[in-house]
mmCIF file of C-alpha atoms in Angstrom:
data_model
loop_
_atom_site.group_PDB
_atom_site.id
_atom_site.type_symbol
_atom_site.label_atom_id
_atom_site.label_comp_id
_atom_site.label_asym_id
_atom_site.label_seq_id
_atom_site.Cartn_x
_atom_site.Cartn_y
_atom_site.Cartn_z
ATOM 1 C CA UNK U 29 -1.869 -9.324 22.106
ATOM 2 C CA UNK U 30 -4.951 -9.422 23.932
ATOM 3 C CA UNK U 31 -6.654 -12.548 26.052
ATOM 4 C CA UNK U 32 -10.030 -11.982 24.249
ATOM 5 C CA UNK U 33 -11.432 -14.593 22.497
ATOM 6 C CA UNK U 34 -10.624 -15.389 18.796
ATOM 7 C CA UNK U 35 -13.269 -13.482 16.758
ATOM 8 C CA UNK U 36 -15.953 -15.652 15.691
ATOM 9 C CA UNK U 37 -18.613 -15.355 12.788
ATOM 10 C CA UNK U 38 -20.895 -13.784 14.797
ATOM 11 C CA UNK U 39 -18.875 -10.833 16.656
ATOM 12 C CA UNK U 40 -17.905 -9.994 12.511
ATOM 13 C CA UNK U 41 -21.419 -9.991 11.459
ATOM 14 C CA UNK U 42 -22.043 -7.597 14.278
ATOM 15 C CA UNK U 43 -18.944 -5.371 13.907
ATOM 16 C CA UNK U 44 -20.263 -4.935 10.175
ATOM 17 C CA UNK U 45 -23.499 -4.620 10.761
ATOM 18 C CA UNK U 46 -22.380 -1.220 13.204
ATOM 19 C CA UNK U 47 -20.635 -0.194 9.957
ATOM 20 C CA UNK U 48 -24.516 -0.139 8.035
ATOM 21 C CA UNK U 49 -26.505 0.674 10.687
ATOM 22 C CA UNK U 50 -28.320 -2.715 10.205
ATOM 23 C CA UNK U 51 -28.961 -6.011 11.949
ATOM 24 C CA UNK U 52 -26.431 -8.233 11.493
ATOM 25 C CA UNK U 53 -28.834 -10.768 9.666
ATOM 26 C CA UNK U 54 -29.252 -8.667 6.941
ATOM 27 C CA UNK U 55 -24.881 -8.374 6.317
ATOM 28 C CA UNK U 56 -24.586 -9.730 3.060
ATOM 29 C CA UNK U 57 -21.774 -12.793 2.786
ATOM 30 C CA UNK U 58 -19.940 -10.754 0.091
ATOM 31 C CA UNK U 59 -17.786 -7.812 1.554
ATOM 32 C CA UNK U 60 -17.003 -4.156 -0.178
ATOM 33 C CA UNK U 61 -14.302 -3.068 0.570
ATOM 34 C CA UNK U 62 -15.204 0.227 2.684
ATOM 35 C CA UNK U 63 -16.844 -2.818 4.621
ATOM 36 C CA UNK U 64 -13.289 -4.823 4.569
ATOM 37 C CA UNK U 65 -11.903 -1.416 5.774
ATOM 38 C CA UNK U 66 -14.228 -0.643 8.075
ATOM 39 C CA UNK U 67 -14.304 -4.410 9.900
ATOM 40 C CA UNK U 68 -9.850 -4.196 9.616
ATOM 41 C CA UNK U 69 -9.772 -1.045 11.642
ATOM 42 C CA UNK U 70 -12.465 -1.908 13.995
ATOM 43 C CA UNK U 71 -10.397 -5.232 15.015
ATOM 44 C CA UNK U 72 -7.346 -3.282 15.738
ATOM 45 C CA UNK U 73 -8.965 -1.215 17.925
ATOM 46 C CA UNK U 74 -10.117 -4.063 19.858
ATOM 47 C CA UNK U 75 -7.181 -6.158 19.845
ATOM 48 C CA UNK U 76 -3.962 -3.919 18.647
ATOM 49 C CA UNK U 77 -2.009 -4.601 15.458
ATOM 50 C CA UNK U 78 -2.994 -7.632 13.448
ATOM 51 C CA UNK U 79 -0.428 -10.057 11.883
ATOM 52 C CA UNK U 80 -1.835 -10.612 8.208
ATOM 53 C CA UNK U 81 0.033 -10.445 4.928
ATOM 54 C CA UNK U 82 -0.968 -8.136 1.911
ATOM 55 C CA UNK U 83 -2.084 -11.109 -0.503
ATOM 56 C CA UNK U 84 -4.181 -12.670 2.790
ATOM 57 C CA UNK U 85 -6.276 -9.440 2.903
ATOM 58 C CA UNK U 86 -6.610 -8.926 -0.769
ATOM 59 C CA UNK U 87 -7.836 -12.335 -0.796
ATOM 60 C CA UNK U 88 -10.822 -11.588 1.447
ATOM 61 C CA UNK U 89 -14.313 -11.683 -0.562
ATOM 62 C CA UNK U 90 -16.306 -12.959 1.867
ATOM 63 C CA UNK U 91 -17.494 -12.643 5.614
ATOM 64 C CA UNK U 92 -16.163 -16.081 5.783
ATOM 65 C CA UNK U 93 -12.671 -14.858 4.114
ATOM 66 C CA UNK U 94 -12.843 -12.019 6.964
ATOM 67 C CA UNK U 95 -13.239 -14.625 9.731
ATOM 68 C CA UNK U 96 -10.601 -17.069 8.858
ATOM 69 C CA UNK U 97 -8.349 -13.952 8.251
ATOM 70 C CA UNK U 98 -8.936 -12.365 11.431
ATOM 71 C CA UNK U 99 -8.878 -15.376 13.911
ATOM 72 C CA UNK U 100 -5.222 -16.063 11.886
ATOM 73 C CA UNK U 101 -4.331 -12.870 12.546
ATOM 74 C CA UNK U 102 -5.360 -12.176 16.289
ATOM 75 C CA UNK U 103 -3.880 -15.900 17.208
ATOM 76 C CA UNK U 104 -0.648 -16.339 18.299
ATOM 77 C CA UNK U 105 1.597 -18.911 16.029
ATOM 78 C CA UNK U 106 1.089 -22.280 16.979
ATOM 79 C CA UNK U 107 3.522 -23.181 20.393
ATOM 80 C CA UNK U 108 3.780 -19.178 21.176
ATOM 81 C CA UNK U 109 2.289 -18.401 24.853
ATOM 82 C CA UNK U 110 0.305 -14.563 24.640
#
């Protein structure tokens, strides 16, 4: 939806980092799920409704599960112009 750049490691560690009140190099890699929540809602503030499946979110563990689920779901399919 939007022409922002695909979220990256770093803008996650920083969105849930907000969420703690912390520095984002103390986020630990394994994510609650108020975290999960928290980092979900955030995103679709920033870039409007995110295309994920139920079984891709509930799949998510992981800061690194949160990344690859997020750039998915903020890219446009493969050969579709924003």
């Amino acid at each position: 939806m939007s022409a922002a750049p695909p979220p990256g490691r770093a803008e996650v560690l920083a969105v849930l980092a907000e969420f703690g009140g912390r520095s984002p190099e103390t986020v630990d890699e394994e994510l609650g799920s108020l975290e999960l929540t928290w980092l979900i809602a955030e995103f679709e503030q920033r870039h409007g409704e995110l295309a994920y499946s139920d079984e891709a979110l509930d799949a998510v563990r992981t800061v690194t599960d949160a990344v690859e689920l997020l750039r998915s779901a903020v890219l446009p399919p493969a050969g579709v112009r924003p």
